[in-house]
Coordinates of C-alpha atoms in Angstrom, one line a residue:
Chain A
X1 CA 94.1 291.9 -28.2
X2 CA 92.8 289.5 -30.5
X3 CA 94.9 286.2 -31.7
X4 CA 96.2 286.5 -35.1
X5 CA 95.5 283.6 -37.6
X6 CA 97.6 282.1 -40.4
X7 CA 96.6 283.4 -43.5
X8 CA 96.3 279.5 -44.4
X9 CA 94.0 279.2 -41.6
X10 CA 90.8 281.8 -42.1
X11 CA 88.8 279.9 -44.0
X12 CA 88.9 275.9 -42.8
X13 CA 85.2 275.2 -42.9
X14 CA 85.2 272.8 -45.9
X15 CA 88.1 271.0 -43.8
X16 CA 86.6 271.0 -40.7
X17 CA 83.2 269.3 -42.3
X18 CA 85.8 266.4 -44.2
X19 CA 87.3 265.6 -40.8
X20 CA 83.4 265.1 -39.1
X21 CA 82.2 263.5 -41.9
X22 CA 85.2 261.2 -42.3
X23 CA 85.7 260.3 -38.7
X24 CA 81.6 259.3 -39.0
X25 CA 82.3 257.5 -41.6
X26 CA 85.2 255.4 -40.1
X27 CA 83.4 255.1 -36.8
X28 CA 80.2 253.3 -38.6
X29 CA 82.4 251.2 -40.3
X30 CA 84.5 250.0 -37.1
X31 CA 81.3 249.7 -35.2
X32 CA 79.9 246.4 -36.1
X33 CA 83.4 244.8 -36.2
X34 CA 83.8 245.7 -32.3
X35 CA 80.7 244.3 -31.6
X36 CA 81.3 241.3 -33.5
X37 CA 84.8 240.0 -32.0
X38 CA 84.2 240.1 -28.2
X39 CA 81.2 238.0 -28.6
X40 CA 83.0 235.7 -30.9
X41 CA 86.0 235.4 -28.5
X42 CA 83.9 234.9 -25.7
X43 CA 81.5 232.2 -27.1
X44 CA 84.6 230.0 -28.0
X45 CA 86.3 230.4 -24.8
X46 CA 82.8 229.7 -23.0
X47 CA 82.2 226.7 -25.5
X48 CA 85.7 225.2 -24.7
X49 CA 84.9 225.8 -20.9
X50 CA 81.9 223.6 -21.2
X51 CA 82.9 221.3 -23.1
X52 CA 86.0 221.0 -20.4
X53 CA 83.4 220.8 -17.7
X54 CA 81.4 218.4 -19.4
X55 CA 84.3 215.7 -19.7
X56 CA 85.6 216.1 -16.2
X57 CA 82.0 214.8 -15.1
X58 CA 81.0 213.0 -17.7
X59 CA 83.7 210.5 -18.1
X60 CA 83.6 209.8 -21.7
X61 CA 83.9 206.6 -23.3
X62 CA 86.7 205.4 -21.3
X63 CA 85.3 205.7 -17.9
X64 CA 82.2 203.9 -19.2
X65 CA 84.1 200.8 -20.9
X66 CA 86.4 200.9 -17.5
X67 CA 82.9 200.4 -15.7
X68 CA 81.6 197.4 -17.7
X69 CA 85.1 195.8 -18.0
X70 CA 85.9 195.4 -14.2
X71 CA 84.6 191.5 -14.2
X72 CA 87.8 189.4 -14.8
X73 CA 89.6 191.9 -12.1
X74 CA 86.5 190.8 -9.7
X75 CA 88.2 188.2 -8.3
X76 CA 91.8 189.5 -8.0
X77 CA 92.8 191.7 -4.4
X78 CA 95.3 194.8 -5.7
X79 CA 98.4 194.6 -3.7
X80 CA 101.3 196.4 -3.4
X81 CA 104.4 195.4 -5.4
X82 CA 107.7 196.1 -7.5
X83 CA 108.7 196.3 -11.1
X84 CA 107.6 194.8 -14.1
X85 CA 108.1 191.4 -16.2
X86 CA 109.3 191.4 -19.7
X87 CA 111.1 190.0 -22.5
X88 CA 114.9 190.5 -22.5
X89 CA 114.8 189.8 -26.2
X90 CA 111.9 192.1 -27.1
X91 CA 111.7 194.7 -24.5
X92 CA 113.6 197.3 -27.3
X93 CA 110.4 196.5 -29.1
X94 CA 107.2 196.2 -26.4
X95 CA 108.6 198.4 -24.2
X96 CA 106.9 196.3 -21.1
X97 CA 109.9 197.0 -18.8
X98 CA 109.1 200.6 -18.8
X99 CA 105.6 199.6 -17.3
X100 CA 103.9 201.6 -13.9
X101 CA 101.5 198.7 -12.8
X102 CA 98.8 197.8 -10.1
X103 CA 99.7 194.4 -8.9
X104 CA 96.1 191.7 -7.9
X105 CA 97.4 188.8 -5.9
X106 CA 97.1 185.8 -7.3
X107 CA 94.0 183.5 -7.4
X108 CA 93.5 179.5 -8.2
X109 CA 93.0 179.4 -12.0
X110 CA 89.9 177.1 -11.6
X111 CA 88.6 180.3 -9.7
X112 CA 89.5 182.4 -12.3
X113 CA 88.1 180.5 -15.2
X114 CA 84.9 180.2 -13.3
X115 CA 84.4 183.5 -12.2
X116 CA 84.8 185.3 -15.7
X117 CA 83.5 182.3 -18.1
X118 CA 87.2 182.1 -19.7
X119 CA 88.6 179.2 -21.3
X120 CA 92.0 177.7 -21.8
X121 CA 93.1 174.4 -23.2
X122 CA 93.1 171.6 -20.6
X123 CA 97.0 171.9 -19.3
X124 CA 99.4 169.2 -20.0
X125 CA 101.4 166.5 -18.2
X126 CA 103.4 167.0 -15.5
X127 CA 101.5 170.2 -15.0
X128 CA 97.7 170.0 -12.8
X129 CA 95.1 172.4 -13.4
X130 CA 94.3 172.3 -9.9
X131 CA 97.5 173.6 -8.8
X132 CA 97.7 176.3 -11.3
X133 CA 97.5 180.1 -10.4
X134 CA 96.3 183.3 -12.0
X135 CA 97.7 186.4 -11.1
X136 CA 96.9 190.1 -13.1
X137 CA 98.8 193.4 -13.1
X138 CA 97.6 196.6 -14.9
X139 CA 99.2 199.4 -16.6
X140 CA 96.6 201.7 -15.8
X141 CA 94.6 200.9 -19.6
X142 CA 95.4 197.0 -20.1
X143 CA 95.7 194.3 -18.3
X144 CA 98.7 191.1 -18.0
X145 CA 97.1 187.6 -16.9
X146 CA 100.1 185.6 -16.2
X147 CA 99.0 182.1 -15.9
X148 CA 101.7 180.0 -13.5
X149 CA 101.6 176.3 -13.6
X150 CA 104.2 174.1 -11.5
X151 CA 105.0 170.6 -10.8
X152 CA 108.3 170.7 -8.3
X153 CA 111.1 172.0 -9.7
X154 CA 109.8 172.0 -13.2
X155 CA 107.3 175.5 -14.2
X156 CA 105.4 177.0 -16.8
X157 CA 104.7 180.9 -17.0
X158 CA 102.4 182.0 -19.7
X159 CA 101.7 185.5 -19.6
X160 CA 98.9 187.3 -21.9
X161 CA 99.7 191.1 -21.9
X162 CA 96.7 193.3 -24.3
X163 CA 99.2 195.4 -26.3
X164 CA 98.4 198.1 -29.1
X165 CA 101.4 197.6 -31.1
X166 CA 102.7 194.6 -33.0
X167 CA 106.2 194.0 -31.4
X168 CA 107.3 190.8 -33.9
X169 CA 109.5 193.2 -36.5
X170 CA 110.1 191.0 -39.4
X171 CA 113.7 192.9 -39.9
X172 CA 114.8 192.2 -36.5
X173 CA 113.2 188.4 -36.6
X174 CA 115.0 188.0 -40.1
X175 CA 118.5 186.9 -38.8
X176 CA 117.3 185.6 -35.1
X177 CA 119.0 182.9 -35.3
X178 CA 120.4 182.9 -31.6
X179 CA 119.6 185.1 -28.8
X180 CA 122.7 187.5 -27.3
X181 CA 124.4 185.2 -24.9
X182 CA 124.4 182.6 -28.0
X183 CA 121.3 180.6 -27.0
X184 CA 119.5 178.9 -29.9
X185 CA 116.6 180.8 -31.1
X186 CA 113.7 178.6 -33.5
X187 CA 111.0 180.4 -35.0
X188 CA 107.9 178.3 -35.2
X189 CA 104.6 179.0 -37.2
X190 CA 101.9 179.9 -35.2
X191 CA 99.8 180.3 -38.1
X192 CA 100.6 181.0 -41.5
X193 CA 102.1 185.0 -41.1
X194 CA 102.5 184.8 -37.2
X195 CA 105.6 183.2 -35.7
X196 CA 106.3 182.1 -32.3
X197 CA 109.9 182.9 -31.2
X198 CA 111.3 179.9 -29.0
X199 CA 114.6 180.7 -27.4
X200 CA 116.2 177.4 -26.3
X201 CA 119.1 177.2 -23.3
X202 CA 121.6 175.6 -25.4
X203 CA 124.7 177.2 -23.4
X204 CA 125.3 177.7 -19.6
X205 CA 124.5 181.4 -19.8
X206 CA 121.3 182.7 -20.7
X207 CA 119.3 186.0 -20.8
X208 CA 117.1 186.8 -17.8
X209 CA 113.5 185.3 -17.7
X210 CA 111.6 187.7 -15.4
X211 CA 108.0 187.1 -14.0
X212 CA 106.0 187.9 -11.4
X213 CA 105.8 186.3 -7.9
X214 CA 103.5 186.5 -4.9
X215 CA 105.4 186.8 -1.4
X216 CA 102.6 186.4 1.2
X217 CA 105.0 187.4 4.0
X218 CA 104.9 190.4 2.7
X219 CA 101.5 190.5 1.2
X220 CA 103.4 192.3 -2.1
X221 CA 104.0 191.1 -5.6
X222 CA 107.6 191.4 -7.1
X223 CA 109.5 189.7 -10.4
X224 CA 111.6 187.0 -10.6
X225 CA 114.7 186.8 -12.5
X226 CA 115.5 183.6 -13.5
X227 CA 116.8 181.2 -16.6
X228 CA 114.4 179.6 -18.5
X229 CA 113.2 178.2 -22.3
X230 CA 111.2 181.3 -23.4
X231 CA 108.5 181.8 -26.1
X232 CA 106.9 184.9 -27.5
X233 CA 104.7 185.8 -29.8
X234 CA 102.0 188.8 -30.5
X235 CA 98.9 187.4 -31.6
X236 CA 95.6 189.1 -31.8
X237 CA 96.2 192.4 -29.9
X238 CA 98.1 190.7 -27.3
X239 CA 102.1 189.7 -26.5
X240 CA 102.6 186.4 -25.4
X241 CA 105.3 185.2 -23.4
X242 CA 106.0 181.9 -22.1
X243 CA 109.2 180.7 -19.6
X244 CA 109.2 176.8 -19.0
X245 CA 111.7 174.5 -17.3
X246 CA 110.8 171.4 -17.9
X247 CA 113.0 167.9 -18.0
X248 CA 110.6 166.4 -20.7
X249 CA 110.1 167.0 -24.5
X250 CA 110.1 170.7 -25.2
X251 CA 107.5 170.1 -29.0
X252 CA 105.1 169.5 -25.9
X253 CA 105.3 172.5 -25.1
X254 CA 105.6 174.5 -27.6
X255 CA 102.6 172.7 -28.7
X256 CA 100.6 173.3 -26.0
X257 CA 101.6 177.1 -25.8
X258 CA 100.3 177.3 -29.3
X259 CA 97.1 175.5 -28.4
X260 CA 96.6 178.1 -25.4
X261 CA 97.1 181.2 -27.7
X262 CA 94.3 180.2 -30.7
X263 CA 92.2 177.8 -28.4
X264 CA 91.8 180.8 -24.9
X265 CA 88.8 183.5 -24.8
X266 CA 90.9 185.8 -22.5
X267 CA 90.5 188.4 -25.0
X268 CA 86.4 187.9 -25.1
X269 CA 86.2 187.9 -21.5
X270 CA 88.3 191.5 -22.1
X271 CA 91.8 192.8 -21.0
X272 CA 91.3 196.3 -21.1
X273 CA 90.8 198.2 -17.8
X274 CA 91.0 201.2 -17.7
X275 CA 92.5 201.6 -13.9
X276 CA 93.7 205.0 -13.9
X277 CA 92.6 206.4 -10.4
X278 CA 90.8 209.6 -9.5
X279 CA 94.7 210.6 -8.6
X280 CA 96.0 210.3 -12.5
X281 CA 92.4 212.3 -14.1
X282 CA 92.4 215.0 -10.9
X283 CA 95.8 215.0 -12.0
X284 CA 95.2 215.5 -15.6
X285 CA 92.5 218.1 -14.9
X286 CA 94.7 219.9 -12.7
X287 CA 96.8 220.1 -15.4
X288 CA 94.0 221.1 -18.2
X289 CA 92.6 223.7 -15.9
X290 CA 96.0 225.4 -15.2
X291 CA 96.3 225.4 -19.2
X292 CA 92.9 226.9 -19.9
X293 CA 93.7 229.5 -17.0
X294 CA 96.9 230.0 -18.3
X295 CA 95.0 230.9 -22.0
X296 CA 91.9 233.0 -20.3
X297 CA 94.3 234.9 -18.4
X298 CA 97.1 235.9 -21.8
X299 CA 93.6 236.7 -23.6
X300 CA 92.6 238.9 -20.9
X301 CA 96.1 240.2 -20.8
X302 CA 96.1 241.1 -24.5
X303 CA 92.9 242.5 -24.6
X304 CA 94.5 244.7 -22.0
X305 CA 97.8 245.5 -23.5
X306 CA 95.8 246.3 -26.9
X307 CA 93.2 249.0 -26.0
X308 CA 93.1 252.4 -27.0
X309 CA 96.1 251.5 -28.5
X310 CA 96.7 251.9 -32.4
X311 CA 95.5 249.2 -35.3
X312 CA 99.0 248.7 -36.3
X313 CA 100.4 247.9 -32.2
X314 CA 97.1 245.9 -31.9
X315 CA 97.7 243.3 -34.9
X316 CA 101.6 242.7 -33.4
X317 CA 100.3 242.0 -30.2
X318 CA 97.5 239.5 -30.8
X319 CA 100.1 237.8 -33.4
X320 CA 102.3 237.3 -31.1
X321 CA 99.5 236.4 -28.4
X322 CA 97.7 233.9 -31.1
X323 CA 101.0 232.4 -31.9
X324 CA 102.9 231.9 -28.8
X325 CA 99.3 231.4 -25.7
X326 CA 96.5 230.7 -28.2
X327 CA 98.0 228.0 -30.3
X328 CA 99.5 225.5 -28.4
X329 CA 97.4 226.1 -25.3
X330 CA 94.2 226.1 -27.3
X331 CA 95.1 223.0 -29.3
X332 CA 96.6 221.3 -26.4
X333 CA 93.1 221.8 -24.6
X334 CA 91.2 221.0 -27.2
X335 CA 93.5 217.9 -28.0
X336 CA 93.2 216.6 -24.3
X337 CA 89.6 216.8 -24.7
X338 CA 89.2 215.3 -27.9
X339 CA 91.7 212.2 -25.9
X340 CA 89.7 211.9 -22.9
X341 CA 86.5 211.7 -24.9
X342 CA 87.3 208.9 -27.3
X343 CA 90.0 207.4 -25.0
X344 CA 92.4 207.6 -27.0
X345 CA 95.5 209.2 -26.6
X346 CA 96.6 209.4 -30.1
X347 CA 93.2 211.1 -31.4
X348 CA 94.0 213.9 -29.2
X349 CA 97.9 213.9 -30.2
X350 CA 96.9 214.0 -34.1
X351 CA 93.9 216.5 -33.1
X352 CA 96.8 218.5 -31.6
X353 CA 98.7 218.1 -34.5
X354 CA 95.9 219.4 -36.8
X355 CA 95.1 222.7 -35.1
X356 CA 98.7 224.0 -33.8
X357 CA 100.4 224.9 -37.5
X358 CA 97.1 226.6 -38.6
X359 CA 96.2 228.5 -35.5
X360 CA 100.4 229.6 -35.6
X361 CA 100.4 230.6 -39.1
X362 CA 97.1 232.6 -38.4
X363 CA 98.9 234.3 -35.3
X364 CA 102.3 234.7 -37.5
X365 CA 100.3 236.2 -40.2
X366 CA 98.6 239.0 -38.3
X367 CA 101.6 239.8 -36.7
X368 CA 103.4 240.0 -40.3
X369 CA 100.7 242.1 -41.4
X370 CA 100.9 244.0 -38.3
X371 CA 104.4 244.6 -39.3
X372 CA 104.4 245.8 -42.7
X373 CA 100.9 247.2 -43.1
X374 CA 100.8 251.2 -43.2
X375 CA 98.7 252.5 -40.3
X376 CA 95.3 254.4 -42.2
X377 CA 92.2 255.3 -41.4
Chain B
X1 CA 80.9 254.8 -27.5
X2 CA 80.1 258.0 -27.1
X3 CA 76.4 258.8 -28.4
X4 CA 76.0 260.3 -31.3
X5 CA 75.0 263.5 -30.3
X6 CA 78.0 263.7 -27.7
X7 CA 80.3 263.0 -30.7
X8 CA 79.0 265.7 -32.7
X9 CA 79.1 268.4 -30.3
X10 CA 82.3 267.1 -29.8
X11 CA 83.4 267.6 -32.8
X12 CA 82.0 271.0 -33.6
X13 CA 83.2 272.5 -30.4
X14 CA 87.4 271.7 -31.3
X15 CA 87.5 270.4 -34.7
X16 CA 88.5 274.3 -35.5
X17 CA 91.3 274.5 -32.9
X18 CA 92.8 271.0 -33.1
X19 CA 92.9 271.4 -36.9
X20 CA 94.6 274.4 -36.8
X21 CA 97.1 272.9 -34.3
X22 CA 97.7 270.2 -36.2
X23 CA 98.6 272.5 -39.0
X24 CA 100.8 274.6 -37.1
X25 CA 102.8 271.5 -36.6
X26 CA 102.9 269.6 -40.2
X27 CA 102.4 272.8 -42.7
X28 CA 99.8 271.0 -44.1
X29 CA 96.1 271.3 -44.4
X30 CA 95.7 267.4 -45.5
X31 CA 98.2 266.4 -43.3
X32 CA 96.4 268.0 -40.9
X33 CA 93.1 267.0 -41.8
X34 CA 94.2 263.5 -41.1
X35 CA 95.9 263.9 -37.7
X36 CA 92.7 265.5 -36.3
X37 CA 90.4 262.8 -37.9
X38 CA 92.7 260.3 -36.5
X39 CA 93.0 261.9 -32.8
X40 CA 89.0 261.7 -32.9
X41 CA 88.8 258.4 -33.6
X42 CA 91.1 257.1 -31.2
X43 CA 89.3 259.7 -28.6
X44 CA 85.8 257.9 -29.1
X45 CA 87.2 254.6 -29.5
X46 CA 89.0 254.5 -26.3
X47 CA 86.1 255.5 -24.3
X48 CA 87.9 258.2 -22.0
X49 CA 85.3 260.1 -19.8
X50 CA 86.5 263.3 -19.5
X51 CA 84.7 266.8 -17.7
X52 CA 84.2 269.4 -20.1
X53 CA 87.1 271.2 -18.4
X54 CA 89.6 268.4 -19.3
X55 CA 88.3 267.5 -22.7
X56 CA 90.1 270.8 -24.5
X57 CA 93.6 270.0 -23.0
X58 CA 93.3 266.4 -23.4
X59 CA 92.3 267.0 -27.2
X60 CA 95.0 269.5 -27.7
X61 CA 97.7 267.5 -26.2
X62 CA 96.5 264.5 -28.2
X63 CA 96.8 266.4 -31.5
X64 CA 100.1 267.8 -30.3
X65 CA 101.5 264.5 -30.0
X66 CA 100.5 263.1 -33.6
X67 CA 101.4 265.7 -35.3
X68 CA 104.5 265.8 -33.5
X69 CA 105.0 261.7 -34.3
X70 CA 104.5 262.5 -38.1
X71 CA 107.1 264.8 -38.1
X72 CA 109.1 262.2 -36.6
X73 CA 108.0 259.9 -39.1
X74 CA 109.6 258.2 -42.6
X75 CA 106.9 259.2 -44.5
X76 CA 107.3 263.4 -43.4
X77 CA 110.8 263.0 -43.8
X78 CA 110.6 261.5 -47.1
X79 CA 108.9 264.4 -48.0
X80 CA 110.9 266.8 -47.1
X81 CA 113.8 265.1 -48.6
X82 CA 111.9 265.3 -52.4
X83 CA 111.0 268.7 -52.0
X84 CA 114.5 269.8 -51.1
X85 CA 116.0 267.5 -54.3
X86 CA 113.4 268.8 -56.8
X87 CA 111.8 271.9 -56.0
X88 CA 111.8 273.8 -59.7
X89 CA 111.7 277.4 -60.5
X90 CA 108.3 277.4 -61.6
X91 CA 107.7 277.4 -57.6
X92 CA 109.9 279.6 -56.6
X93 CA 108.6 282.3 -58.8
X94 CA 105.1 281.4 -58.1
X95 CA 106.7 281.9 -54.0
X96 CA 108.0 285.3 -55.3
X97 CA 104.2 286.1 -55.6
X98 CA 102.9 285.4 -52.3
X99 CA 106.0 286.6 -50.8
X100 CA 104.4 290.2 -51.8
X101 CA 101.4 289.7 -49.3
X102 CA 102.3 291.1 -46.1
X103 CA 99.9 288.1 -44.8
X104 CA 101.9 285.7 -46.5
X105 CA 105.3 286.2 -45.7
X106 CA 103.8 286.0 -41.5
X107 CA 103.0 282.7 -42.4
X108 CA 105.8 281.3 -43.8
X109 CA 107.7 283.2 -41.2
X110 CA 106.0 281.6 -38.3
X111 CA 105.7 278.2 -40.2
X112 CA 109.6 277.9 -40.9
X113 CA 110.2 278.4 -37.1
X114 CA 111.8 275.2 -35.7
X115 CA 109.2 272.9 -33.7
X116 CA 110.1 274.4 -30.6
X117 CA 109.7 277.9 -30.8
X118 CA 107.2 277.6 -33.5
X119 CA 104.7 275.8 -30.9
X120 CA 105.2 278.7 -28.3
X121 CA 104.7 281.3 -30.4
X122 CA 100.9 279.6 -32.3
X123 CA 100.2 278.7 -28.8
X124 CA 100.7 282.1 -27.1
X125 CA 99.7 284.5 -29.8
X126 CA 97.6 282.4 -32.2
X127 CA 95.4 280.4 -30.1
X128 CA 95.5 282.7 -26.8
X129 CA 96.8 280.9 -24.0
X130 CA 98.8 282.0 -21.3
X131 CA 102.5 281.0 -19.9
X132 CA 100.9 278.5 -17.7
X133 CA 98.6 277.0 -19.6
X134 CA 101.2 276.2 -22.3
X135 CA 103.5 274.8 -19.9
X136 CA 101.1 272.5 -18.8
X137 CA 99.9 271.3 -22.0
X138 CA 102.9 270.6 -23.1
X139 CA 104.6 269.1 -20.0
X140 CA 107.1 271.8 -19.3
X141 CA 108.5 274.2 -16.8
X142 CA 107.2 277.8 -17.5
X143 CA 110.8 279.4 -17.6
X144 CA 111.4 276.6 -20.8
X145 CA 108.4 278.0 -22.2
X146 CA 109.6 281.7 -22.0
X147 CA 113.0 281.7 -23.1
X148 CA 111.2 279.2 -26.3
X149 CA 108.6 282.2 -26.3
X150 CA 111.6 284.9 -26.2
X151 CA 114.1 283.0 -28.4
X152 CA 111.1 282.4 -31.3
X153 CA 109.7 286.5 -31.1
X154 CA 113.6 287.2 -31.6
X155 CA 113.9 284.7 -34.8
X156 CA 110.3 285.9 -36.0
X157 CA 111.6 289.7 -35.4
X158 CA 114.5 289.1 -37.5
X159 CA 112.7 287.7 -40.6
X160 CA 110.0 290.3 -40.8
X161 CA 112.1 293.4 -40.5
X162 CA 110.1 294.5 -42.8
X163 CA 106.9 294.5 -41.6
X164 CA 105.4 296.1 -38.0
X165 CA 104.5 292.2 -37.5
X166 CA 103.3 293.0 -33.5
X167 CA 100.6 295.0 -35.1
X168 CA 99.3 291.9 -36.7
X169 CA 98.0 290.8 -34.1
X170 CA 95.1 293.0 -33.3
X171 CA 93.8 292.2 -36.5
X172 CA 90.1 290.8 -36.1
X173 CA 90.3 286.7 -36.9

């Protein structure tokens, strides 16, 4: 017995021939676009595994200035020790109290000066230069020289502390007039736009002046609260902070803190140190490595998930793949490289902020298309 | 990829039988023009490696299973829903015509059978396989095929009283 055909069905030649010479067609057409994405993919992802590879030895710029920068901490032993000293008044704006540091016992200032070619102005009466102390602490990137100078019960702290931001904020210095507790509060001219903030005790309460002490006991540095005339003032890249107690003429003073902020070379000499140990950047590799495993490993899963499987299944997949693992972990990384290369940790926060919202809208639109577009060949 | 040459013996040796499959399913030569383009191309696209022996089921099952997802589809059922709203007379007298051929009226017997029973019946008479073979390309028990088999003979039977239909099918293809 012989099968029976469809009327329909005798004569299909002429179809048969379309459905070769179609599926030809479409398979020429496909066949340099295959060949054109897995190379693509895999020379970025090999690109950004270099050029990870090539910061974690390298360094970058940081490393290097760290390297070259080390001579004013030369003279200083790191110790252990607790908290940090800051402004009551300003800490909303400098944010010093929030500070992790490395602690360098103090040394005699004449040591100091000597050893790192700095200069300040010759110290005035009661104070003596050759009782004076020097003692750094470091926030990991820049470094606080607090410069202590005592005669009995009377004392003078000056502390220089590299910041990046301006903390004097003419809105809140417009009505300082007094200080929380009701202290008076002057604001001298330190030049013609910078003022110098002078909080006076003029009542028997005051707010806490904190700075840092040695205890040689116990080999460790901690802070000091006490009550004290304070002074503060940012001036060329760097917060300045004075507490005095002193029974003479405070103008003195205040003239002589003046006098050490335009007269010093602390910031030729340098105050930024880039301290942060192996621990922090095996840390932060650790980190970056996980996040580029994290991204090889979703790629390898979608190009999994999406073979053999139709155009239409392939575009909502890699949409959602681009827009929830290859966006932020492919900016992040890229980010984080850009920051470690130039040291700078806002270069790779506004890098970040350049590639995420294109590299999601890319993801979001092949998914869209994925969506609505009608599966042909 | 396949080589050229692979693809083109490939294609040569089923192209027939999957097209006519795929028409048994959707009642339509374009329709199935496309589903058997489409089952090639994901076939050489996805790189299976299959013996000779496995190649024909694995085609036919593939084909199967598109046809069977555009008959699921919007775009089928749209169809069908126009050509129930505005089918004119001018067909239906132009149907009267064809109706005459004995040929004719097999085919649009066999083609109006529901899925089911009309995928036993192509399979068993028109393309020549047996119980078994059925059952396993379609994933199902043999007594599921048989009573399909049975149940579509007895619907097929019914529409043709007319004609000595079993005859048919000694006719050389």
């Amino acid at each position: 017995m012989r099968p029976y055909k469809l009327k329909e069905l005798r004569q299909t030649k002429q179809h048969e021939e379309a459905i070769i010479r179609r599926v030809k067609q479409n398979l020429s057409q496909n066949r340099p676009k295959r060949r054109i994405l897995a190379p693509v993919l895999a020379a970025v992802v090999t690109a950004a595994a270099l050029v990870f590879v090539f910061l974690q030895y390298s360094g970058g710029t940081v490393r290097e200035q760290s390297a070259r920068g080390y001579t004013i901490l030369h003279v200083f032993e790191q110790v252990d020790g607790n908290g940090a000293a800051y402004s009551e008044l300003f800490k909303e704006f400098d944010h010093q109290d929030l500070r992790r540091l490395k602690y360098f016992k103090p040394v005699p200032l004449t040591e100091f000066l000597n050893a790192n070619n700095a200069m300040i102005p010759d110290i005035i009466e009661p104070f003596n230069k050759s009782n004076a102390e020097v003692l750094a602490v470091n926030d990991g990137m820049q470094t606080e020289l607090q410069f202590s100078f005592r005669n009995g019960e009377e004392y003078m702290v000056i502390s220089v502390a590299k910041h990046f931001m301006n903390s004097l904020y003419p809105d809140f210095l417009a009505d300082l007039t007094e200080d929380a507790v009701g202290n008076r509060v002057e604001q001298e001219m330190l030049d013609e736009t910078t003022p110098l903030i002078h909080q006076i005790r003029t009542t028997n309460s005051a707010l806490a002046y904190r700075y840092f002490t040695f205890d040689d006991e116990k080999n460790e540095m901690n802070v000091t609260q006490t009550t004290a005339n304070e002074l503060y003032t940012y001036y060329n890249g760097a917060i300045y902070h004075v507490g005095y107690n002193i029974e003479g003429n405070h103008e003195e003073v205040v003239s002589y803190v003046k006098e050490f902020i335009l007269q010093n070379n602390l910031q030729e000499v340098g105050l930024e140190h880039n301290l942060m140990g192996e621990q922090e950047h095996a840390k932060g590799g650790k980190s970056m490595l996980m996040g580029a495993a994290i991204l090889i490993g979703g790629l390898i899963f979608a190009a999994v998930l999406t073979k053999g499987i139709g155009k239409r299944k392939k575009r909502i997949i890699w949409g959602i793949t681009t827009m929830l693992v290859i966006a932020p972990l492919l900016s992040w990384l890229i980010g984080m490289s850009y920051a470690i290369y130039e040291g700078d940790g806002f270069a790779g926060i506004g890098v970040m902020l350049i590639l995420l919202p294109p590299l999601f809208l890319a993801g979001l639109v092949i998914l869209l298309i994925g969506i609505f577009k009608k599966e042909t060949n | 990829m396949k080589d050229e040459e692979e693809l083109d013996r490939i294609m040569t040796d089923h192209t027939s039988l999957l097209f006519r499959i795929a028409y048994y399913y959707t009642k339509n030569l374009h329709t199935a023009e496309d589903i058997v383009q489409e089952v090639f191309i994901k076939f050489f696209q996805s790189n299976v490696q299959l013996s000779e022996e496995d190649l024909k089921p694995y085609l036919i099952r593939m084909t199967a299973n598109k046809a069977k997802d555009y008959l699921k589809s919007w775009h089928y059922r749209k169809l069908v829903l126009q050509e129930r709203l505005f089918s004119s007379k001018t067909v239906t007298e132009k149907d009267a015509l064809i109706q005459q051929d004995e040929e004719a009226e097999i085919s649009k017997a066999v083609l109006a059978l529901p899925v089911k029973q009309r995928e036993a019946i192509v399979y068993y008479y028109m393309e020549g396989l047996n119980i078994r073979e059925i059952a396993s390309l379609l994933n199902m028990p043999e007594s599921t095929m048989k009573s399909r088999l049975a149940k579509g003979r007895e619907q097929l039977k019914e529409q043709l009283k007319s004609i000595e239909w079993e005859v048919l099918m000694d006719e050389t293809i």
